[in-house]
Each structure stands twice: as structure tokens, then as C-alpha cells.
mmCIF file of C-alpha atoms in Angstrom:
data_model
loop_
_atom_site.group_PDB
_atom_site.id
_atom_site.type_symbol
_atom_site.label_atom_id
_atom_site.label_comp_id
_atom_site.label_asym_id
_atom_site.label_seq_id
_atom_site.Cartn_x
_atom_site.Cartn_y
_atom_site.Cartn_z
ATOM 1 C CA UNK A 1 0.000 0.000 0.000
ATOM 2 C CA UNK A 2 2.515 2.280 0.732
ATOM 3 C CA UNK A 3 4.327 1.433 -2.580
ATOM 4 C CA UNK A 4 1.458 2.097 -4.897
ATOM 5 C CA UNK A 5 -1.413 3.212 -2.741
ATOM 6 C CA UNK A 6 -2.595 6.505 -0.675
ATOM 7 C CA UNK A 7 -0.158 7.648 1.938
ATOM 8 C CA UNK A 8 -0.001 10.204 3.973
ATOM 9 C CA UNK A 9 2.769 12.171 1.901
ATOM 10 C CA UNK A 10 0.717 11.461 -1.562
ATOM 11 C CA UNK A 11 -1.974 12.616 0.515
ATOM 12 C CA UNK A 12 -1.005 15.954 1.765
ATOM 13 C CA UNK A 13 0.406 16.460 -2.133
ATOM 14 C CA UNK A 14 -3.274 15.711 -3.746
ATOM 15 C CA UNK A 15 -4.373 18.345 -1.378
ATOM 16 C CA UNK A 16 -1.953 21.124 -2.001
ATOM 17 C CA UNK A 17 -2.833 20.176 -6.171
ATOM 18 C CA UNK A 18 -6.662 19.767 -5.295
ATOM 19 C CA UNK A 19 -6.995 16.086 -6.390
ATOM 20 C CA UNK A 20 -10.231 15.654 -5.496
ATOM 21 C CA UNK A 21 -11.088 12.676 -7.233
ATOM 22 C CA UNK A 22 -7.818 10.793 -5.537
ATOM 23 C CA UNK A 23 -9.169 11.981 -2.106
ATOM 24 C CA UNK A 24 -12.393 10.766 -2.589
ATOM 25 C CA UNK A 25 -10.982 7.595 -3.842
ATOM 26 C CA UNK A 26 -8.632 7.323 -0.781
ATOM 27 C CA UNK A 27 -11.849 7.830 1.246
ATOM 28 C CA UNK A 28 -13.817 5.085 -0.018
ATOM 29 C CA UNK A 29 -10.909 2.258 -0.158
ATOM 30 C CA UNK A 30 -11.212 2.892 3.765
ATOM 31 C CA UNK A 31 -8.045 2.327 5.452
ATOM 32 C CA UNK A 32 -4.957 4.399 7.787
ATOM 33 C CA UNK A 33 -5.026 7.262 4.628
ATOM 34 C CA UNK A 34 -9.156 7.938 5.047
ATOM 35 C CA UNK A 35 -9.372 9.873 7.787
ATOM 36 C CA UNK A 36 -6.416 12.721 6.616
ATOM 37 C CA UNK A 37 -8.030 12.140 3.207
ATOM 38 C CA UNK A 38 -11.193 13.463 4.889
ATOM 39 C CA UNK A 39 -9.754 16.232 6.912
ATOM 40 C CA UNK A 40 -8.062 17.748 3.345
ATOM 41 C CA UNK A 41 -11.611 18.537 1.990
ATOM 42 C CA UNK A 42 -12.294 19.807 4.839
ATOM 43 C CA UNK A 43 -8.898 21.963 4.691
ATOM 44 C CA UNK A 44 -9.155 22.670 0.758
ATOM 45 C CA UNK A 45 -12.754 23.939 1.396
ATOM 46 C CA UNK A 46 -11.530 26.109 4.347
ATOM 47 C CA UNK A 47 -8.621 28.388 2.870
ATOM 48 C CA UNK A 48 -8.381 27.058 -0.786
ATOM 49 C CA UNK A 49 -6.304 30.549 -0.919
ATOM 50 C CA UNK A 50 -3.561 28.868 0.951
ATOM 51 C CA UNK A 51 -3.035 26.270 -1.591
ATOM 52 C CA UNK A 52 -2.166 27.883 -4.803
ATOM 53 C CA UNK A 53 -2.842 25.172 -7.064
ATOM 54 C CA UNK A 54 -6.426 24.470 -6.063
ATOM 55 C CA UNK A 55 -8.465 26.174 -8.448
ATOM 56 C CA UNK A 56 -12.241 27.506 -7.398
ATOM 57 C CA UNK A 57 -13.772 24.130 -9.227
ATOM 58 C CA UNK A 58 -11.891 22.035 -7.380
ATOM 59 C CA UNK A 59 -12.932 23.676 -3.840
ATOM 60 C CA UNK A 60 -16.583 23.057 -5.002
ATOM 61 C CA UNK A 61 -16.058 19.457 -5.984
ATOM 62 C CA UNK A 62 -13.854 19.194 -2.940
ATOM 63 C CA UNK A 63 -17.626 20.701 -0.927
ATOM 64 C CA UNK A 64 -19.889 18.220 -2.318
ATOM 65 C CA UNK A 65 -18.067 15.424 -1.985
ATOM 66 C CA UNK A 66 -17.325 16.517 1.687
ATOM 67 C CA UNK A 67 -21.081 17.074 1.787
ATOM 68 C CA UNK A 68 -22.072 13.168 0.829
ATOM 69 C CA UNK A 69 -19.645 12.147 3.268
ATOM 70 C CA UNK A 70 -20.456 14.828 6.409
ATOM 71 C CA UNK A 71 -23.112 17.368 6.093
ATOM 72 C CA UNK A 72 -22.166 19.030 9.595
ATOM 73 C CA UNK A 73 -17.960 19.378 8.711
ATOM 74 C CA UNK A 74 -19.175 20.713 4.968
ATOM 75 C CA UNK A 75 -20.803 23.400 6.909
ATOM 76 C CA UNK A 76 -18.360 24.142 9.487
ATOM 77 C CA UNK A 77 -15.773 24.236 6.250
ATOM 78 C CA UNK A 78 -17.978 26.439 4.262
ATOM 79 C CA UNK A 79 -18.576 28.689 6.908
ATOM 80 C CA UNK A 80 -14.810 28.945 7.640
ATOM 81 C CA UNK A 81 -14.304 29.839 4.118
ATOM 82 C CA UNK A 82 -16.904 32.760 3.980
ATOM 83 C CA UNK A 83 -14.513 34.268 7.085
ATOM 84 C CA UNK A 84 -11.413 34.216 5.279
ATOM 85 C CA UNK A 85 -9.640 37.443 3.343
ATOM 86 C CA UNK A 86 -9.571 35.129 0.375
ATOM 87 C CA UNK A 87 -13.263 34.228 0.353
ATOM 88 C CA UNK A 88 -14.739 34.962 -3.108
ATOM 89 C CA UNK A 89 -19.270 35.500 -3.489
ATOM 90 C CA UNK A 90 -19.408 33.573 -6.079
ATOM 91 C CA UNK A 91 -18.200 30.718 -5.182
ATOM 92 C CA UNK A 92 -19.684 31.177 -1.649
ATOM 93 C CA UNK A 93 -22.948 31.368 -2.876
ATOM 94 C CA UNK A 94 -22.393 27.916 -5.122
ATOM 95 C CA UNK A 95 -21.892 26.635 -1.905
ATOM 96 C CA UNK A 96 -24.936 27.747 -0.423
ATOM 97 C CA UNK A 97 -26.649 26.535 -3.414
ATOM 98 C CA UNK A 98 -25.521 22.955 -2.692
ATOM 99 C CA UNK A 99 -26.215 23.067 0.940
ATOM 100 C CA UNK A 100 -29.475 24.074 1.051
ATOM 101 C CA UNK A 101 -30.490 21.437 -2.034
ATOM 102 C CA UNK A 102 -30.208 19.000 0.929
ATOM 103 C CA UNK A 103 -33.054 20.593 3.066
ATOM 104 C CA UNK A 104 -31.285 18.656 6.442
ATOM 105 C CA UNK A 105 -30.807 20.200 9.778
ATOM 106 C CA UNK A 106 -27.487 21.260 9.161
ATOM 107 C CA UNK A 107 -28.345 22.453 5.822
ATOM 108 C CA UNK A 108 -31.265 24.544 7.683
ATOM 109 C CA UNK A 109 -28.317 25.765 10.500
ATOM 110 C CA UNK A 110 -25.861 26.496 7.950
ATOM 111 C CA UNK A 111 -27.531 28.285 5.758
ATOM 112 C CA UNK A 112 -29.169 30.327 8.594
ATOM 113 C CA UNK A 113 -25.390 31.281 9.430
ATOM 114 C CA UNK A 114 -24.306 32.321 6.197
ATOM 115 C CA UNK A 115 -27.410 34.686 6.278
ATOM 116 C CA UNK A 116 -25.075 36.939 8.463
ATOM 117 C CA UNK A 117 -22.053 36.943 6.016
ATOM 118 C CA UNK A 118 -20.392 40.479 5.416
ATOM 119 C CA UNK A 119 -19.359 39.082 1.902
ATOM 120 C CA UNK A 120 -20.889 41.064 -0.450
ATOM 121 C CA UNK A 121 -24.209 39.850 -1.905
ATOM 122 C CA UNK A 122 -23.789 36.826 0.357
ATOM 123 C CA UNK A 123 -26.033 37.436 2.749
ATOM 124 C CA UNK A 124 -28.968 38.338 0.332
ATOM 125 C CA UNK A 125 -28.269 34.476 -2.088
ATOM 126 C CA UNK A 126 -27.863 32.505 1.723
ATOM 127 C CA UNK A 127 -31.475 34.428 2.467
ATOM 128 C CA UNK A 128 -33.261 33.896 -0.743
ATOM 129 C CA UNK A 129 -31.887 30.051 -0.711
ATOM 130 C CA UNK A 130 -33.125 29.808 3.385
ATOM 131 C CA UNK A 131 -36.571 31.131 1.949
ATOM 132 C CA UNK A 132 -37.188 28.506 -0.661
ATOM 133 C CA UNK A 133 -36.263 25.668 1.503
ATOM 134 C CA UNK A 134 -38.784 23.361 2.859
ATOM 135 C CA UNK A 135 -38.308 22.358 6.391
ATOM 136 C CA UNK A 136 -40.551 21.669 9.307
ATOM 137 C CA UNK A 137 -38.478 24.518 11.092
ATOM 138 C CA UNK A 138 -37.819 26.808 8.332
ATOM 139 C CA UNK A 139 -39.913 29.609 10.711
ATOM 140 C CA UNK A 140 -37.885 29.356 13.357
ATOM 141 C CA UNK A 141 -35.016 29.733 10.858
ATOM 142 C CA UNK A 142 -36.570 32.614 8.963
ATOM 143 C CA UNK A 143 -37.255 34.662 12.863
ATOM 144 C CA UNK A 144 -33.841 33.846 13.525
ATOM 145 C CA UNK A 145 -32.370 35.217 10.403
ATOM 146 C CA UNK A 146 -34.809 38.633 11.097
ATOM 147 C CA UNK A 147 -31.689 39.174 13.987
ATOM 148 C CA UNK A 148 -28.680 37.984 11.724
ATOM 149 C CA UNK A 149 -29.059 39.720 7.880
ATOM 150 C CA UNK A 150 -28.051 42.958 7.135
ATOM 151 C CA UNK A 151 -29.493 45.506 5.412
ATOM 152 C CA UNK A 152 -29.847 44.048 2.031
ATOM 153 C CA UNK A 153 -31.086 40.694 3.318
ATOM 154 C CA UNK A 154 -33.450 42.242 4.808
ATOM 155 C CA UNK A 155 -35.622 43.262 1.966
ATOM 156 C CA UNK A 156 -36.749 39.658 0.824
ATOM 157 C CA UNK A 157 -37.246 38.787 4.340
ATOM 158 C CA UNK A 158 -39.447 41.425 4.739
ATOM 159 C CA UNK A 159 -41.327 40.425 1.315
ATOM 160 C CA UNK A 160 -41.958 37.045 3.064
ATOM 161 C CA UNK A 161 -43.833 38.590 6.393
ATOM 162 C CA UNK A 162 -45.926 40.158 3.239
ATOM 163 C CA UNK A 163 -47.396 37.006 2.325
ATOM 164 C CA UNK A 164 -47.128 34.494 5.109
ATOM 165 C CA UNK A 165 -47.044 34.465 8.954
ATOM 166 C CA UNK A 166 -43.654 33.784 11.089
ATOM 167 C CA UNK A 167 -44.253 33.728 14.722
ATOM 168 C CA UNK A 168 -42.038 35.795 16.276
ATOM 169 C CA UNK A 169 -40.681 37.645 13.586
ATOM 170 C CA UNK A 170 -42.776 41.029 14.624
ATOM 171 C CA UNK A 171 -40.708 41.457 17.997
ATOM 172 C CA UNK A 172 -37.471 40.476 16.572
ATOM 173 C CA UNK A 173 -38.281 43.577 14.036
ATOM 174 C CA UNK A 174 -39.681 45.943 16.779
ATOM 175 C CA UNK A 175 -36.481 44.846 18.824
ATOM 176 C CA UNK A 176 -34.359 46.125 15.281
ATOM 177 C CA UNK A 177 -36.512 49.168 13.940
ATOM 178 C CA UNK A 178 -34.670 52.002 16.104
ATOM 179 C CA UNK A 179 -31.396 51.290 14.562
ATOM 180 C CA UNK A 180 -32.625 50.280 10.913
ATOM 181 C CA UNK A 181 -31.869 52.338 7.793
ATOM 182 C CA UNK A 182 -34.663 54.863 7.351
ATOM 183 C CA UNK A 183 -35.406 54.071 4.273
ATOM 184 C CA UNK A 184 -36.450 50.430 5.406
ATOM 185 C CA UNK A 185 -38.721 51.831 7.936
ATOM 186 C CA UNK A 186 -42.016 52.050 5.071
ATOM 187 C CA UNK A 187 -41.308 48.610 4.656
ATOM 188 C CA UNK A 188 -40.835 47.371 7.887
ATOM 189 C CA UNK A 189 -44.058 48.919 8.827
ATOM 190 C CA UNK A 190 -45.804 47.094 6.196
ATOM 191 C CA UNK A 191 -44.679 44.093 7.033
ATOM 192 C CA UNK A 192 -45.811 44.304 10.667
ATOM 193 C CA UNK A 193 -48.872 45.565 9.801
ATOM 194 C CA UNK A 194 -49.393 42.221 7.926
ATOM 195 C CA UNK A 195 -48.193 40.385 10.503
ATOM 196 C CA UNK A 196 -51.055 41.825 12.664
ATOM 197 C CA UNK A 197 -49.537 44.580 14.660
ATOM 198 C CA UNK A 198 -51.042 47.425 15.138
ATOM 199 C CA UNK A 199 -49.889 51.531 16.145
ATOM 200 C CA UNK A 200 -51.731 50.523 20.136
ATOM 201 C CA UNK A 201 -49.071 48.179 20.433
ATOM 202 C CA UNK A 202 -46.015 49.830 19.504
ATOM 203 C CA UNK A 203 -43.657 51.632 22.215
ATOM 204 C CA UNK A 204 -41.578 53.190 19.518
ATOM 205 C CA UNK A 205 -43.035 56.570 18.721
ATOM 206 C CA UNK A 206 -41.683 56.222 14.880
ATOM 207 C CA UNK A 207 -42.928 53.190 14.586
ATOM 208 C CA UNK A 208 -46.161 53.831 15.733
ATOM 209 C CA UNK A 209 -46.506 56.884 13.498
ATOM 210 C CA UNK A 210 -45.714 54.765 10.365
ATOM 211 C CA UNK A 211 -48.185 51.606 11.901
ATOM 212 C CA UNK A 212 -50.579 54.535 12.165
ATOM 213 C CA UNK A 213 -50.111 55.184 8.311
ATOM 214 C CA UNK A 214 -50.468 51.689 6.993
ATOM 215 C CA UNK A 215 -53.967 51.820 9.322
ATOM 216 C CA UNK A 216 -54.772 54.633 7.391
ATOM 217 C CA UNK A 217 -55.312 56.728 9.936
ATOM 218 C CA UNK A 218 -53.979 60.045 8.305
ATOM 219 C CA UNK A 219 -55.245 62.358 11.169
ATOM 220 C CA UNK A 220 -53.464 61.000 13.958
ATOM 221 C CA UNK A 221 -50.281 60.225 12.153
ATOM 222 C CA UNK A 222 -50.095 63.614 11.287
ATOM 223 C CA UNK A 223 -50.711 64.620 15.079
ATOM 224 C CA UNK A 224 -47.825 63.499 15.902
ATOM 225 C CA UNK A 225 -46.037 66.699 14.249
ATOM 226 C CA UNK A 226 -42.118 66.274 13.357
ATOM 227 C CA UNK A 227 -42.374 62.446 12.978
ATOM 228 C CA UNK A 228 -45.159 62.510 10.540
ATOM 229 C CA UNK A 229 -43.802 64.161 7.598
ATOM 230 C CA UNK A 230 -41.761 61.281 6.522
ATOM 231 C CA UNK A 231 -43.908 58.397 7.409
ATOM 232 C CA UNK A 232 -46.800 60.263 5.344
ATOM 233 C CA UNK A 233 -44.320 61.974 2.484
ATOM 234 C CA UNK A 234 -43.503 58.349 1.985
ATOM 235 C CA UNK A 235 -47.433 57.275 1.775
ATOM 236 C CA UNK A 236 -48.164 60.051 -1.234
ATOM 237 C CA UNK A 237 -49.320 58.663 -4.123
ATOM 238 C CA UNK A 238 -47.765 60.038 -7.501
ATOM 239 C CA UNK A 239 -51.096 62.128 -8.785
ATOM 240 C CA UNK A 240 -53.844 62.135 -5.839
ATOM 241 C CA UNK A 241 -57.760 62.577 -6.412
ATOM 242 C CA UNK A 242 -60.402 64.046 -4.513
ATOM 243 C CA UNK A 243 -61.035 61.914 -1.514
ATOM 244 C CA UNK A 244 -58.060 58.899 -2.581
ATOM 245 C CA UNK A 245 -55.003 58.097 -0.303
ATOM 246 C CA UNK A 246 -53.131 60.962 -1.380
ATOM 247 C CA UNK A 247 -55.714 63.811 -0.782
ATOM 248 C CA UNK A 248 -56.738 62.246 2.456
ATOM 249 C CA UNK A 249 -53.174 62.850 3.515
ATOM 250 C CA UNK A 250 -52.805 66.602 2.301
ATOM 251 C CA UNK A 251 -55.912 67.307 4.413
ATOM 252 C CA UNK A 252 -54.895 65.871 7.363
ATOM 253 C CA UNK A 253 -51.147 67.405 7.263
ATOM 254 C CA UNK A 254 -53.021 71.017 6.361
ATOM 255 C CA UNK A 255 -54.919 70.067 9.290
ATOM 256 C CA UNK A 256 -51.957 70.268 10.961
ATOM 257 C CA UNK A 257 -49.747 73.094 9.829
ATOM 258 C CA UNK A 258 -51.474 74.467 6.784
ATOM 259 C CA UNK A 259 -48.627 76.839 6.458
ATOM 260 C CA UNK A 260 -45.525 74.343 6.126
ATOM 261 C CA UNK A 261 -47.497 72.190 3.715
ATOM 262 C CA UNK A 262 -48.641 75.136 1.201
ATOM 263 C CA UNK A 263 -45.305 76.511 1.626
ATOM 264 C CA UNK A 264 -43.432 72.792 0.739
ATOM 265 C CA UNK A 265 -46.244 72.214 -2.158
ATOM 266 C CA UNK A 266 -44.950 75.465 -3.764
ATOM 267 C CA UNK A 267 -41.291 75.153 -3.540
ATOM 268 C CA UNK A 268 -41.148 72.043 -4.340
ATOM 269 C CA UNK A 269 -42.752 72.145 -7.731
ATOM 270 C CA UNK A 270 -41.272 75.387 -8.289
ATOM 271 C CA UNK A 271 -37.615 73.243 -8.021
ATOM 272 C CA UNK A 272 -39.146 71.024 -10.681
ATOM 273 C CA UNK A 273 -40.016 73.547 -12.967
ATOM 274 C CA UNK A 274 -37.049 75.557 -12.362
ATOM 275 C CA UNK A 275 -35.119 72.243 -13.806
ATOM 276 C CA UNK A 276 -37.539 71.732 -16.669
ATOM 277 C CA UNK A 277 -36.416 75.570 -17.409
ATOM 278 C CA UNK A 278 -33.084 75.200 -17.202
ATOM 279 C CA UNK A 279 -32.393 71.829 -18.659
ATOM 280 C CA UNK A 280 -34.997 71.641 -20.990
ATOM 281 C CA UNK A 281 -34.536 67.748 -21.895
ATOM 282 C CA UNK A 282 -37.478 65.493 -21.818
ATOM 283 C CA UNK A 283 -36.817 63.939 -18.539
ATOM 284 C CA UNK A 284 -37.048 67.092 -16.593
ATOM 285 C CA UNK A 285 -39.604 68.170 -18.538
ATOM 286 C CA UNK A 286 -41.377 64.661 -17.894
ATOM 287 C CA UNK A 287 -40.858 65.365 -14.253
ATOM 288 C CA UNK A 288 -42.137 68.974 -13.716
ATOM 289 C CA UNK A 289 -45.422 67.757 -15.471
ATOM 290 C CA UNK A 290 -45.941 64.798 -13.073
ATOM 291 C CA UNK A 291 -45.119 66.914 -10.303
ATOM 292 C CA UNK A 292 -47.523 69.344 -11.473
ATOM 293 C CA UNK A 293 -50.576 66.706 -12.286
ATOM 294 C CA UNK A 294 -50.748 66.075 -8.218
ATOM 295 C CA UNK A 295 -49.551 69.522 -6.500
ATOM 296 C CA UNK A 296 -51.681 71.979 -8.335
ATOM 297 C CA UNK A 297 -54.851 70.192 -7.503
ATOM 298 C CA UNK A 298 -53.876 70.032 -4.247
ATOM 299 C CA UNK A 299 -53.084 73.629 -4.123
ATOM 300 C CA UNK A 300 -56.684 74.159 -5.777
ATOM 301 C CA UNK A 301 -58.676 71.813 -3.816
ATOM 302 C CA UNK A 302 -57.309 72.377 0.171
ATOM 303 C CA UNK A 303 -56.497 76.074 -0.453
ATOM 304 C CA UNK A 304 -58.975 77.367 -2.961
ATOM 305 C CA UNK A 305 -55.907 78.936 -4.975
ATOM 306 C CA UNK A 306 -57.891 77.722 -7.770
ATOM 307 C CA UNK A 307 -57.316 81.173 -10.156
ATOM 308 C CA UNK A 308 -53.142 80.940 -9.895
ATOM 309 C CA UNK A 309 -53.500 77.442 -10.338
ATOM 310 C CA UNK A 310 -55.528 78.174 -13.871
ATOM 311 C CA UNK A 311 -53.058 80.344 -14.725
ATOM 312 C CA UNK A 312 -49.605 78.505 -13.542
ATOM 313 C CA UNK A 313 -50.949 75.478 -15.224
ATOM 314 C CA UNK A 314 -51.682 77.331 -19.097
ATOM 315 C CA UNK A 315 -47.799 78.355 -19.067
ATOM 316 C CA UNK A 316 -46.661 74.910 -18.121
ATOM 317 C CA UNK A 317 -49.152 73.463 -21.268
ATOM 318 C CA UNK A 318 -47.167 76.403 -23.314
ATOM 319 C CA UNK A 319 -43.577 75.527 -22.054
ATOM 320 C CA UNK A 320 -43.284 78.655 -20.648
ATOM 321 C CA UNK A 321 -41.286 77.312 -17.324
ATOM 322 C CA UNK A 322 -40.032 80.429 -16.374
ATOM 323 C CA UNK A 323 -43.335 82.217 -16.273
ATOM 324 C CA UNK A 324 -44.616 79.452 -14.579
ATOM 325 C CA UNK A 325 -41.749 79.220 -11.806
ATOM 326 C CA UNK A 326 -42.176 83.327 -11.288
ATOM 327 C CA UNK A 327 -45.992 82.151 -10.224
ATOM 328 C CA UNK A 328 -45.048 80.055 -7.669
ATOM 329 C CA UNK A 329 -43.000 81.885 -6.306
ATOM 330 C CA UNK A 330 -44.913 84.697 -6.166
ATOM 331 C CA UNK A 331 -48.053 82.950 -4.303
#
């Protein structure tokens, strides 16, 4: 055997040239040579980077043959490899791929782990791979990885409390929503709401205002002064009729502080039209129109500015942006 067969120096050589197929081989004939055999998947899957002459294809074949052999050291490997300064997405995320094909325990665990990965893009793939797996415990993994993804993995997770219930998710999110990204907020809100939360049970005031939103209860959102305008900028529609979502919510901030919202209204399509003037191209001019199809019927219809409306709105049919920018300004 030691003539012609595995030993431990042919071995440790297969593994520094990622022979795969001669490992697996030395695996299966049993014998004193398995067990190191064994361990150099483990060790090619772990730092491939340290072994120049293992090439990304052989780490992958070196993962799912470790995988038939040991689900639980393919994970601990895999997840050893995400950590390293060598670690590359894309061949993470093949990884993953394989793993969670198996739909076992430690597939569930692993890919619940890899969820958390600060390699780019890896977190979203191990998240979107833990959502399509089916496994008696897959909500338990799902509220756990509510705790572990970042910011991008977040957004499918949240798309999944859209359409299906996960016990426990809602205070693992309440527990997070101070310290997410405002721009998730909207989204996060939604997603409790759906879960059945509602603004009575909320102790963040934030929170509550944007619960408060998604109730559609415009009046008391918008009672709640400085933490209203982005929670309800965010609920605007892009071109509002009487009495629709949009409306609703331009009464209830005039309600408020008539002042600030007439005064935001004008300024801000006076900006668009003052780009549609000095640009001129068709996106700007695209823009300035849109903005224009929503704000100057809110204008008319909560402040009765129905005449300078008339009039702002026949110089932006003409093109005349200027003129129509003076208006505004001038209300």
C-alpha cells in the first residue's frame, strides 16, 4: 500500500494540487489514509487561498463530496471559508446553493449562518436560498435570520412577512426598527402591519406613526407633528384625487400646519419647474409635469388657490417654465 497506494505524503500532495477525485478515492478504499483524506476537503474547502494550485472548481467538488460524506464538517468548512480574506461570493454562494439542495438540519443551521455573512451579496443568495427551503423549522429559521441579515437581506425577508405568517418575527423587528436604515422603515411597517400589529401596540413613537399610516389613519399620524412628515411623504401617491389616499393625507397634514405644507407644495414644484427651465430635456420636462398633475390640484382643492393654479398650469401646457416658476414663487 505504501508502494502504490494513498499515503499520507501522496496525501497531503493531492491536497496542495486539489486532487479531489484521488481523495475521494482514498476515502472510499477505507483504510490508515481515510481519515487525513477526509480532513483535506475539509482543509481545501476552508482556505483554498492557501493552496495555490487548487483552483475555485476544485474547492466546489472538494464541498460536495465533503457534503455526501459529512453534512455538519461541509458546513463548518464552508462557513470557515466565507470568514477568510480570500473568500470569493461567487463561489460562496455555489456553496450555499448545494447546501441548502439537501433541506437537512445542518443544511437549515448552515444556511441560517451564512445569512449573516459580510461578503458582499452573500447574505442576500444565503437568504433567498433559506426562503425557498422546505423544512418543518424553516420559521424558526426565517425569525432567527430577522436578527442575523443585514441591510440588504433584509428586503426579501421582509417580502416574506408580506405574504405568510412567522411567529415571532414582529418582535425580533420591533427589537431592530430604532437602529434600521430609514429608508427600510415604510417597509418594515408594512410588514408588521401584515403580521397583525397594530400603532396601540407599539412603544416606539416612529414606529407607531408609520403603523398609524399603513392603518390609514392620516389624522393622527399627522398629530404626531415632526415624525409625521416622513412616514406620510412616503405614503403620497404620484397624482392624488379628490377623496383617494393621497388627498386624504394633504388634508390631514393642512390640518396640521397648513402653512408648512402650502409653503413645501410650492417650492417644491417650483424646483421642478425651475429644472424643466433650465435643462430643458425630456426627462425634466417629464418630471415637472408629473409633479404638477398632483400639487396643483392640491393647491386648488385644500387652499382654494384655484385662479393661480388656472393660470400657472396654461404656461406649463405652453412651455413657458419660467413664467410658470415666477408664479409660484410669487403665491
Amino acid at each position: 500500500m505504501a508502494l502504490f497506494g494513498p499515503d499520507p505524503e501522496k496525501v497531503e500532495r493531492w491536497k496542495q494540487e486539489g486532487k479531489v477525485s484521488k481523495l475521494r478515492s482514498t476515502i472510499e478504499g477505507g483504510g490508515p489514509c481515510a481519515e487525513q483524506a477526509q480532513q483535506a476537503l475539509v482543509d481545501i474547502i476552508a482556505d483554498p487561498s492557501s493552496m495555490p494550485l487548487v483552483t475555485e472548481d476544485a474547492t466546489l467538488e472538494a464541498f460536495q463530496t465533503l457534503l455526501n460524506l459529512d453534512q455538519h464538517a461541509a458546513s463548518w468548512a464552508m462557513l470557515q471559508y466565507a470568514q477568510t480574506a480570500g473568500a470569493h461570493a461567487a463561489l460562496a454562494c455555489r456553496m450555499i446553493d448545494a447546501l441548502a439542495s439537501r433541506r437537512t438540519d445542518a443544511a437549515l443551521l448552515a444556511t441560517l449562518r451564512m445569512a449573516g455573512s459580510g461578503l458582499s451579496g452573500v447574505g442576500v443568495h444565503a437568504v433567498k436560498a433559506l426562503i425557498g427551503m422546505e423544512h418543518p423549522r424553516l420559521n424558526e429559521a426565517l425569525r432567527s435570520a430577522f436578527l442575523l441579515a443585514e441591510r440588504e437581506a433584509l428586503v426579501p425577508l421582509l417580502g416574506v412577512l408580506e405574504v405568510r405568517q412567522v411567529p415571532g418575527a414582529s418582535k425580533v423587528l420591533v427589537h431592530r426598527f430604532p437602529k434600521l436604515p430609514a429608508d427600510l422603515r415604510k417597509r418594515v411597517a408594512r410588514a408588521l402591519h401584515r403580521q397583525g400589529m397594530g400603532a396601540a401596540h407599539a412603544g416606539d413613537a416612529v414606529l407607531r406613526t408609520y403603523l398609524l399610516v399603513e392603518e390609514e389613519r392620516y389624522a393622527e399620524a399627522a398629530s404626531q407633528l415632526e415624525l409625521a412628515w416622513q412616514p406620510l411623504a412616503e405614503a403620497l401617491g404620484a397624482s392624488p384625487e379628490p377623496g383617494d389616499r393621497t388627498m386624504r393625507i394633504l388634508h390631514a397634514l393642512a390640518h396640521v400646519d397648513r402653512n408648512r405644507l402650502y409653503h413645501a407644495l410650492r417650492l417644491r414644484l417650483a424646483k421642478a419647474v425651475g429644472e424643466a427651465e433650465t435643462h430643458a430635456d425630456k426627462e425634466t420636462i417629464a418630471a415637472a409635469r408629473a409633479a404638477a398633475a398632483w400639487i396643483l390640484p392640491a393647491l386648488a382643492d385644500i387652499y382654494g388657490r384655484t385662479g393661480d393654479v388656472r393660470e400657472i398650469s396654461m404656461q406649463l401646457t405652453a412651455d413657458r417654465f419660467l413664467a410658470a416658476r415666477s408664479l409660484l414663487e410669487a403665491m
